[in-house]
Coordinates of C-alpha atoms and ligand atoms in Angstrom, one line a residue:
M193 CA 96.2 95.1 89.3
F194 CA 99.2 96.6 91.1
E195 CA 99.0 97.8 94.8
A196 CA 96.9 100.9 95.5
K197 CA 99.8 103.0 96.6
L198 CA 101.4 102.7 93.1
Y199 CA 98.3 104.2 91.5
S200 CA 98.3 107.0 94.1
E201 CA 102.0 107.7 93.4
R202 CA 101.4 107.8 89.7
R203 CA 98.5 110.3 90.1
K204 CA 100.6 112.5 92.4
N205 CA 103.4 112.5 89.8
L206 CA 100.9 113.4 87.1
T207 CA 99.5 116.4 88.9
S208 CA 103.0 117.6 89.8
N209 CA 103.5 118.0 86.1
I210 CA 100.2 119.9 85.5
S211 CA 100.1 123.6 86.3
N212 CA 96.4 123.9 87.4
G213 CA 92.8 122.9 86.6
I214 CA 91.0 119.6 86.4
V215 CA 92.4 116.4 84.9
L216 CA 89.8 114.2 83.3
I217 CA 90.7 110.7 82.2
L218 CA 87.9 108.7 80.6
G219 CA 87.8 104.9 80.8
N220 CA 86.4 103.0 77.8
V221 CA 82.9 101.5 77.5
D222 CA 81.8 98.2 76.0
V223 CA 81.5 98.4 72.2
P224 CA 78.8 96.5 70.3
M225 CA 80.0 93.9 67.8
S226 CA 76.8 93.0 66.0
Y227 CA 74.0 94.1 68.4
P228 CA 74.1 96.1 71.6
A229 CA 74.3 93.2 74.0
N230 CA 76.9 91.3 71.9
T231 CA 80.0 93.3 72.6
Y232 CA 83.7 93.0 71.7
K233 CA 86.0 91.8 74.4
F234 CA 86.4 94.8 76.7
R235 CA 89.7 96.7 76.5
Q236 CA 90.2 99.5 79.0
D237 CA 91.9 102.7 78.0
S238 CA 95.6 102.4 78.8
S239 CA 96.0 105.8 80.5
F240 CA 93.0 105.1 82.6
L241 CA 94.5 101.7 83.5
Y242 CA 97.9 103.4 84.3
F243 CA 96.5 106.0 86.7
F244 CA 93.2 104.5 87.9
G245 CA 93.8 100.8 87.5
L246 CA 90.2 99.7 87.1
D247 CA 89.7 97.3 84.3
L248 CA 85.9 97.7 83.9
P249 CA 83.7 99.7 81.5
A250 CA 82.1 103.1 82.1
F251 CA 84.3 104.8 84.6
A252 CA 85.9 108.2 84.5
G253 CA 88.7 109.5 86.8
V254 CA 89.0 113.1 87.8
I255 CA 91.8 114.9 89.7
D256 CA 91.5 118.5 91.0
V257 CA 95.1 119.7 90.5
E258 CA 94.9 122.5 93.1
S259 CA 93.1 120.6 95.9
G260 CA 94.5 117.2 95.1
E261 CA 90.9 115.8 95.4
E262 CA 90.5 112.5 93.4
T263 CA 87.1 111.1 92.3
I264 CA 86.0 108.2 90.3
F265 CA 82.7 108.5 88.5
G266 CA 80.9 105.2 87.9
N267 CA 77.8 103.3 88.7
D268 CA 77.2 100.5 91.1
I269 CA 75.5 97.5 89.5
D270 CA 71.8 96.7 90.1
I271 CA 69.9 93.5 90.6
E272 CA 69.5 92.9 86.9
D273 CA 73.3 93.1 86.4
I274 CA 73.7 90.7 89.3
I275 CA 71.3 88.2 87.7
W276 CA 73.3 88.2 84.4
M277 CA 76.8 88.8 85.6
G278 CA 76.9 87.5 89.2
P279 CA 77.8 89.5 92.3
Q280 CA 80.3 92.3 91.7
P281 CA 82.2 94.6 94.1
S282 CA 80.8 98.0 94.8
V283 CA 82.4 101.1 93.2
K284 CA 83.5 102.1 96.7
E285 CA 85.4 98.8 97.1
L286 CA 86.9 99.1 93.7
C287 CA 88.1 102.6 94.4
L288 CA 89.9 101.6 97.6
K289 CA 91.9 99.1 95.6
V290 CA 93.4 101.9 93.6
G291 CA 93.7 104.4 96.5
I292 CA 90.7 106.6 95.6
Q293 CA 88.6 107.8 98.6
Q294 CA 85.7 109.4 96.7
N295 CA 83.3 108.1 94.1
K296 CA 80.2 109.5 92.6
P297 CA 77.5 108.2 90.1
F298 CA 78.5 108.6 86.5
D299 CA 75.8 111.1 85.7
K300 CA 77.3 113.5 88.3
L301 CA 80.3 114.0 86.1
A302 CA 78.5 116.5 83.9
D303 CA 77.6 118.6 86.9
Y304 CA 81.1 118.4 88.2
L305 CA 82.7 119.6 84.9
A306 CA 80.0 122.3 84.4
K307 CA 80.8 123.7 87.8
A308 CA 84.6 123.7 87.1
K309 CA 83.9 125.4 83.7
S310 CA 81.7 128.0 85.2
Q311 CA 84.6 128.8 87.6
G312 CA 86.8 129.4 84.6
R313 CA 89.0 126.3 85.4
K314 CA 90.9 124.5 82.7
I315 CA 89.7 121.0 82.0
H316 CA 92.6 118.8 80.8
F317 CA 91.6 115.8 78.7
L318 CA 93.4 113.4 76.4
P319 CA 92.7 113.1 72.6
P320 CA 89.8 110.6 72.4
Y321 CA 90.2 107.7 69.8
R322 CA 86.9 105.9 70.3
A323 CA 83.6 107.1 68.9
E324 CA 81.8 106.6 72.2
N325 CA 84.2 108.8 74.2
K326 CA 84.2 111.4 71.4
I327 CA 80.4 111.7 71.7
L328 CA 80.6 111.7 75.5
L329 CA 83.2 114.5 75.5
E330 CA 81.2 116.5 73.1
D331 CA 78.2 116.3 75.5
L332 CA 80.3 117.0 78.6
L333 CA 82.4 119.8 77.3
S334 CA 80.3 121.3 74.4
I335 CA 83.3 120.9 72.1
K336 CA 82.4 119.7 68.6
I337 CA 83.8 116.2 67.8
S338 CA 85.8 117.6 64.9
N339 CA 87.6 120.0 67.4
L340 CA 88.3 117.5 70.2
K341 CA 91.7 116.5 69.0
E342 CA 92.9 120.1 68.8
S343 CA 91.3 121.0 72.1
A344 CA 92.9 118.1 74.0
S345 CA 95.5 119.3 76.6
L346 CA 99.0 119.1 75.3
E347 CA 100.2 119.7 78.8
L348 CA 98.4 116.6 80.0
V349 CA 99.6 114.6 76.9
K350 CA 103.2 115.5 77.6
A351 CA 102.9 114.7 81.3
V352 CA 101.3 111.3 80.6
I353 CA 104.0 110.4 78.1
K354 CA 106.8 111.5 80.4
L355 CA 105.5 109.2 83.1
R356 CA 104.4 106.2 81.0
S357 CA 107.6 106.2 79.0
V358 CA 109.7 105.3 81.9
K359 CA 108.7 101.8 83.2
D360 CA 108.8 101.2 86.9
K361 CA 110.2 98.1 88.6
Y362 CA 106.7 96.5 88.8
E363 CA 106.1 97.0 85.1
I364 CA 109.5 95.7 84.2
A365 CA 109.1 92.6 86.4
H366 CA 105.7 91.9 84.7
L367 CA 107.1 92.5 81.2
D368 CA 109.9 90.1 81.9
E369 CA 107.4 87.5 83.1
I370 CA 105.1 87.7 80.2
M371 CA 107.9 87.2 77.7
D372 CA 107.5 83.4 78.5
V373 CA 104.2 83.5 76.7
A374 CA 105.8 85.3 73.7
Y375 CA 108.4 82.5 73.7
E376 CA 105.7 79.8 73.6
M377 CA 103.7 81.6 70.9
H378 CA 106.7 81.9 68.6
T379 CA 108.3 78.6 69.2
S380 CA 104.9 76.9 68.6
A381 CA 104.6 78.7 65.3
M382 CA 108.1 77.6 64.3
K383 CA 107.2 74.0 65.0
M384 CA 104.1 74.3 62.8
A385 CA 105.9 75.7 59.8
K386 CA 105.4 72.5 57.7
A387 CA 104.3 71.9 54.1
G388 CA 100.5 71.5 53.9
V389 CA 99.7 73.6 57.0
Y390 CA 97.5 76.6 56.4
E391 CA 98.7 79.9 57.8
R392 CA 95.4 80.3 59.7
E393 CA 96.1 77.1 61.6
I394 CA 99.3 78.7 63.0
A395 CA 97.6 82.1 63.6
G396 CA 94.8 80.3 65.5
R397 CA 97.3 78.4 67.6
I398 CA 99.2 81.5 68.5
E399 CA 96.0 83.4 69.4
G400 CA 94.9 80.4 71.4
I401 CA 98.1 80.4 73.5
A402 CA 97.5 84.1 74.3
L403 CA 94.0 83.4 75.4
S404 CA 95.0 80.4 77.4
H405 CA 97.3 82.6 79.5
G406 CA 94.4 84.9 80.4
G407 CA 95.2 87.7 78.0
M408 CA 94.8 88.1 74.2
V409 CA 97.0 89.1 71.3
S410 CA 98.5 92.6 71.6
F411 CA 97.5 93.3 67.9
P412 CA 96.0 91.2 65.1
V413 CA 98.5 88.5 64.2
I414 CA 100.7 89.3 61.2
L415 CA 101.5 85.9 59.7
S416 CA 102.2 85.1 56.1
K417 CA 104.4 83.5 53.5
H418 CA 104.0 86.8 51.8
G419 CA 106.2 88.6 54.3
E420 CA 106.9 91.4 51.7
T421 CA 103.5 92.8 52.8
L422 CA 104.6 94.4 56.0
H423 CA 101.3 93.9 57.9
N424 CA 99.8 90.9 56.3
H425 CA 96.6 89.8 58.1
C426 CA 95.4 87.4 55.4
H427 CA 96.2 83.8 56.6
E428 CA 94.6 81.8 53.9
N429 CA 97.7 80.3 52.2
K430 CA 98.8 76.7 52.4
L431 CA 102.5 76.5 53.2
Q432 CA 104.8 74.8 50.8
K433 CA 108.3 73.5 51.3
G434 CA 110.8 76.3 50.6
D435 CA 108.4 79.1 51.7
L436 CA 109.4 81.6 54.3
V437 CA 106.8 82.3 56.9
I438 CA 106.9 85.5 58.8
V439 CA 105.2 85.7 62.2
D440 CA 104.9 89.1 63.9
A441 CA 102.8 88.5 67.0
G442 CA 102.5 89.6 70.6
F443 CA 100.8 88.8 73.8
E444 CA 98.7 91.2 75.8
S445 CA 98.8 90.2 79.4
I446 CA 96.0 90.2 82.0
L447 CA 97.3 93.6 83.1
H448 CA 97.3 94.7 79.4
Y449 CA 101.1 94.9 78.9
A450 CA 102.3 94.0 75.5
T451 CA 105.0 91.8 73.9
D452 CA 105.9 92.1 70.2
H453 CA 108.3 89.8 68.4
T454 CA 108.9 88.8 64.8
R455 CA 110.5 85.6 63.6
V456 CA 110.8 83.9 60.2
S457 CA 110.8 80.2 59.6
P458 CA 111.8 78.2 56.6
V459 CA 108.9 75.8 55.7
G460 CA 110.4 72.3 55.8
G461 CA 113.2 73.2 58.1
K462 CA 116.1 74.5 55.9
F463 CA 116.8 78.0 54.6
S464 CA 118.0 78.0 51.0
Q465 CA 121.3 79.7 50.5
K466 CA 119.6 82.8 49.1
Q467 CA 117.2 82.9 52.1
K468 CA 120.1 82.4 54.5
E469 CA 122.1 85.3 53.0
I470 CA 119.3 87.8 53.4
Y471 CA 118.4 86.4 56.9
E472 CA 121.9 86.9 58.1
I473 CA 121.9 90.5 57.0
V474 CA 118.7 91.2 58.9
L475 CA 120.0 89.4 62.0
A476 CA 123.2 91.4 61.8
A477 CA 121.1 94.6 61.6
N478 CA 119.1 93.5 64.7
N479 CA 122.2 92.5 66.7
G480 CA 124.1 95.6 65.6
A481 CA 121.3 97.8 66.7
T482 CA 121.0 96.1 70.1
K483 CA 124.7 96.7 70.8
L484 CA 124.2 100.4 70.2
I485 CA 121.1 100.8 72.4
K486 CA 121.9 102.8 75.5
P487 CA 120.7 105.9 77.3
G488 CA 121.6 109.2 75.7
V489 CA 121.8 107.8 72.1
T490 CA 119.0 108.7 69.7
Y491 CA 117.0 105.9 68.3
Q492 CA 117.1 107.8 65.0
S493 CA 120.9 107.3 64.9
I494 CA 120.5 103.6 65.7
H495 CA 117.8 103.2 62.9
L496 CA 120.3 104.7 60.5
A497 CA 123.1 102.5 61.8
S498 CA 120.9 99.4 61.2
A499 CA 120.0 100.8 57.7
R500 CA 123.8 101.0 57.0
I501 CA 124.3 97.3 58.0
I502 CA 121.5 96.4 55.6
A503 CA 122.9 98.5 52.8
Q504 CA 126.4 97.0 53.4
G505 CA 125.0 93.5 53.3
L506 CA 123.0 94.1 50.2
T507 CA 126.0 95.7 48.5
D508 CA 128.1 92.7 49.3
L509 CA 125.5 90.5 47.7
G510 CA 125.4 92.7 44.6
L511 CA 121.8 94.0 45.1
M512 CA 123.0 97.5 45.9
K513 CA 126.0 99.3 44.6
G514 CA 128.1 102.4 45.2
D515 CA 129.2 104.1 48.4
V516 CA 127.2 102.6 51.3
D517 CA 127.1 105.8 53.4
E518 CA 125.9 107.8 50.4
A519 CA 123.3 105.2 49.6
V520 CA 121.9 105.4 53.2
K521 CA 122.0 109.2 53.1
A522 CA 120.0 109.1 49.8
G523 CA 117.5 106.6 51.4
A524 CA 118.3 103.9 48.9
H525 CA 118.1 101.2 51.5
A526 CA 114.4 102.0 52.0
M527 CA 113.4 100.1 48.9
F528 CA 114.3 97.0 50.9
F529 CA 113.8 98.4 54.5
P530 CA 110.8 100.7 54.1
H531 CA 109.9 101.1 57.8
G532 CA 111.3 102.2 61.1
L533 CA 113.6 100.2 63.4
G534 CA 111.0 100.2 66.3
H535 CA 108.6 101.8 68.7
M536 CA 108.0 102.2 72.4
M537 CA 106.1 99.4 74.0
G538 CA 104.2 99.1 77.3
L539 CA 100.5 99.1 77.9
D540 CA 100.0 99.5 74.2
V541 CA 102.1 97.6 71.6
H542 CA 102.8 101.0 70.0
D543 CA 102.9 102.7 73.4
M544 CA 100.7 105.8 73.8
E545 CA 100.2 106.2 70.1
D546 CA 96.7 107.5 70.8
L547 CA 98.3 110.5 72.5
G548 CA 100.2 111.5 69.3
Q549 CA 103.2 109.6 68.0
I550 CA 105.1 112.8 67.5
Y551 CA 105.2 113.4 71.2
V552 CA 106.1 109.8 72.1
G553 CA 108.9 109.3 69.6
Y554 CA 110.2 112.9 69.1
D555 CA 110.9 116.1 70.9
D556 CA 112.2 119.6 70.2
E557 CA 115.7 118.3 69.7
I558 CA 115.1 115.3 67.5
R559 CA 112.5 115.7 64.7
P560 CA 111.4 113.1 62.2
I561 CA 113.4 112.7 59.0
D562 CA 111.1 113.4 56.1
Q563 CA 112.4 110.7 53.7
F564 CA 110.7 107.6 52.4
G565 CA 111.2 104.7 54.8
T566 CA 112.9 106.7 57.6
A567 CA 109.8 108.9 57.9
Y568 CA 108.0 105.8 59.3
L569 CA 110.3 105.6 62.3
R570 CA 108.0 105.9 65.3
M571 CA 110.7 106.4 67.9
G572 CA 113.6 108.7 67.1
K573 CA 114.4 110.6 70.2
K574 CA 117.2 110.1 72.8
L575 CA 116.8 106.9 74.8
Q576 CA 116.5 106.9 78.6
A577 CA 116.9 104.2 81.2
N578 CA 113.7 102.1 81.6
F579 CA 112.3 102.8 78.2
V580 CA 111.0 99.7 76.5
I581 CA 111.4 99.6 72.8
T582 CA 111.3 97.2 69.9
N583 CA 114.2 96.5 67.6
E584 CA 112.8 95.2 64.3
P585 CA 114.9 95.6 61.1
G586 CA 113.8 93.9 57.9
I587 CA 114.5 93.3 54.3
Y588 CA 111.6 92.9 51.8
F589 CA 111.2 92.4 48.1
I590 CA 108.0 94.3 47.3
P591 CA 107.3 93.8 43.6
A592 CA 105.2 97.1 43.2
L593 CA 107.9 99.2 44.9
I594 CA 110.7 97.6 42.9
E595 CA 108.8 98.3 39.7
K596 CA 108.1 101.9 40.7
W597 CA 111.7 102.7 41.7
K598 CA 113.0 101.0 38.5
T599 CA 110.6 102.8 36.3
E600 CA 111.1 106.2 37.9
K601 CA 114.9 105.6 38.3
I602 CA 114.7 106.3 42.0
N603 CA 118.1 105.8 43.6
H604 CA 119.1 103.8 40.5
E605 CA 122.8 104.7 41.1
F606 CA 122.7 102.6 44.3
I607 CA 120.5 99.7 43.2
N608 CA 121.3 96.8 40.9
F609 CA 117.8 96.3 39.5
T610 CA 118.7 93.4 37.3
K611 CA 120.0 91.4 40.3
V612 CA 117.0 92.6 42.5
E613 CA 114.6 91.1 40.0
E614 CA 116.0 87.7 40.7
Y615 CA 114.5 88.1 44.2
I616 CA 110.9 88.8 43.1
G617 CA 108.8 86.2 45.0
F618 CA 111.3 86.0 47.8
G619 CA 109.0 87.6 50.3
G620 CA 110.4 89.4 53.3
I621 CA 112.3 88.9 56.5
R622 CA 111.9 90.9 59.8
L623 CA 113.5 90.0 63.1
E624 CA 112.1 91.7 66.2
D625 CA 113.0 91.7 69.9
D626 CA 111.7 93.7 72.9
I627 CA 114.4 95.7 74.7
L628 CA 114.7 97.3 78.1
L629 CA 117.0 100.3 78.4
T630 CA 119.2 99.9 81.5
E631 CA 121.2 102.6 83.3
T632 CA 124.3 101.8 81.1
G633 CA 123.0 99.9 78.1
S634 CA 120.2 97.5 77.3
R635 CA 119.0 94.0 77.7
L636 CA 116.4 91.8 76.0
L637 CA 113.2 91.4 78.1
G638 CA 112.5 87.9 79.3
K639 CA 114.6 85.0 80.5
K640 CA 115.8 83.8 77.2
R641 CA 115.8 85.0 73.6
I642 CA 113.3 83.5 71.3
P643 CA 115.4 81.3 68.9
I644 CA 116.7 83.5 66.2
T645 CA 120.0 82.2 64.7
V646 CA 119.7 80.2 61.4
E647 CA 120.7 77.0 63.3
E648 CA 118.3 77.6 66.2
V649 CA 115.3 78.2 63.9
E650 CA 116.1 75.3 61.6
N651 CA 116.4 73.0 64.5
L652 CA 113.0 74.0 65.9
V653 CA 111.2 73.9 62.6
R654 CA 112.6 70.4 62.0
Ligands
LIG751 N1 104.6 94.3 65.4 C1 103.6 95.1 64.8 C2 103.9 96.6 64.7 O1 104.9 97.0 65.3 O2 103.2 97.3 64.1

């Protein structure tokens, strides 16, 4: 938890961006896994964490925009809880830790909101993403679950995104610090990339490292020798010499900040010539993008610049053909690079995606490009100092996609399908770093970059 005054400042900044009414931010509750008392590991709502700091279930935070009155609704534990959970601080004590002077039992929230409603006051709430909070909001506000998303306050959504997008010095220091764990996770995975090892052994080791540092993984580990499947969560394969193993994994810290990196290792310790050639193109796209990242530039333009590096590299290898600029304009690179260059990162690995990706990654000036591949770009708008983003270009040989484009002659003037077919079974390569926008440019988060050159990776794997 940060200092109380930081949470107070954040709430003050929030209300200065809201015209009037009541701001309601619900925390999360425990969710049953297999029976009510057997719950998943608790994960607090990120906006509640950001503004109210308490990492415990069943709290709600309310701010009266006009009066400035702030209240936490939540219950003190009783003797039965103490027997099973041990002594816990009172809600009053918890509230003081985050600068809140007033607390009330949770069941008083309904009366509070009913009174505000009867006075004709606007109640601002965020779009709920968990079933439990959807049901609660339906009860509290008499809005049907199916209408909650549309009824959520766009004013509040935009105000929260404006604040959470720009990381403060405490968040940046914390993010820098937790990159050490990401380093340990990925270098450990590289060292395990040996013939005979099952993917699940590496996935388990990575997750264990995250747990051993008091956090967890920031999303289910993506790890596979079938890297052509972008989000491959099946870890049942046994690695063989010559395979490429892709590891896309992140740490979620004790304060719930995320890391997100991808590295690719050659099983056995040596990239083949063919693997190395594709790897170097992806690395050039990553490094090329990093050089361009600075405030005032749109991430959409950097996505397209990295697509151009990929198209140029593939043309040089004879996999693509024709004019590179025309190929990128037509979206031909997307058969190999069918996703976006990156996303915002912070308290969520895809930061604030629950609030609506369109508001996080785009604005009135920069709209999404509706073309296969580029349409998946989550972050397109102009970059600002203290944004944290990922940079993750990739090249994949996806048999079903190649087959579809060949059969339907999609962008056939830019793709040499005969040559591409020699790469069926190659898998995929993605190289991802976490980047902080500075006042004049950008820098990688963390003390040192996770090994990424061919030589560095081969050395570690060996
Ligand atoms: N690294 C996983 C993702 O960005 O979806």
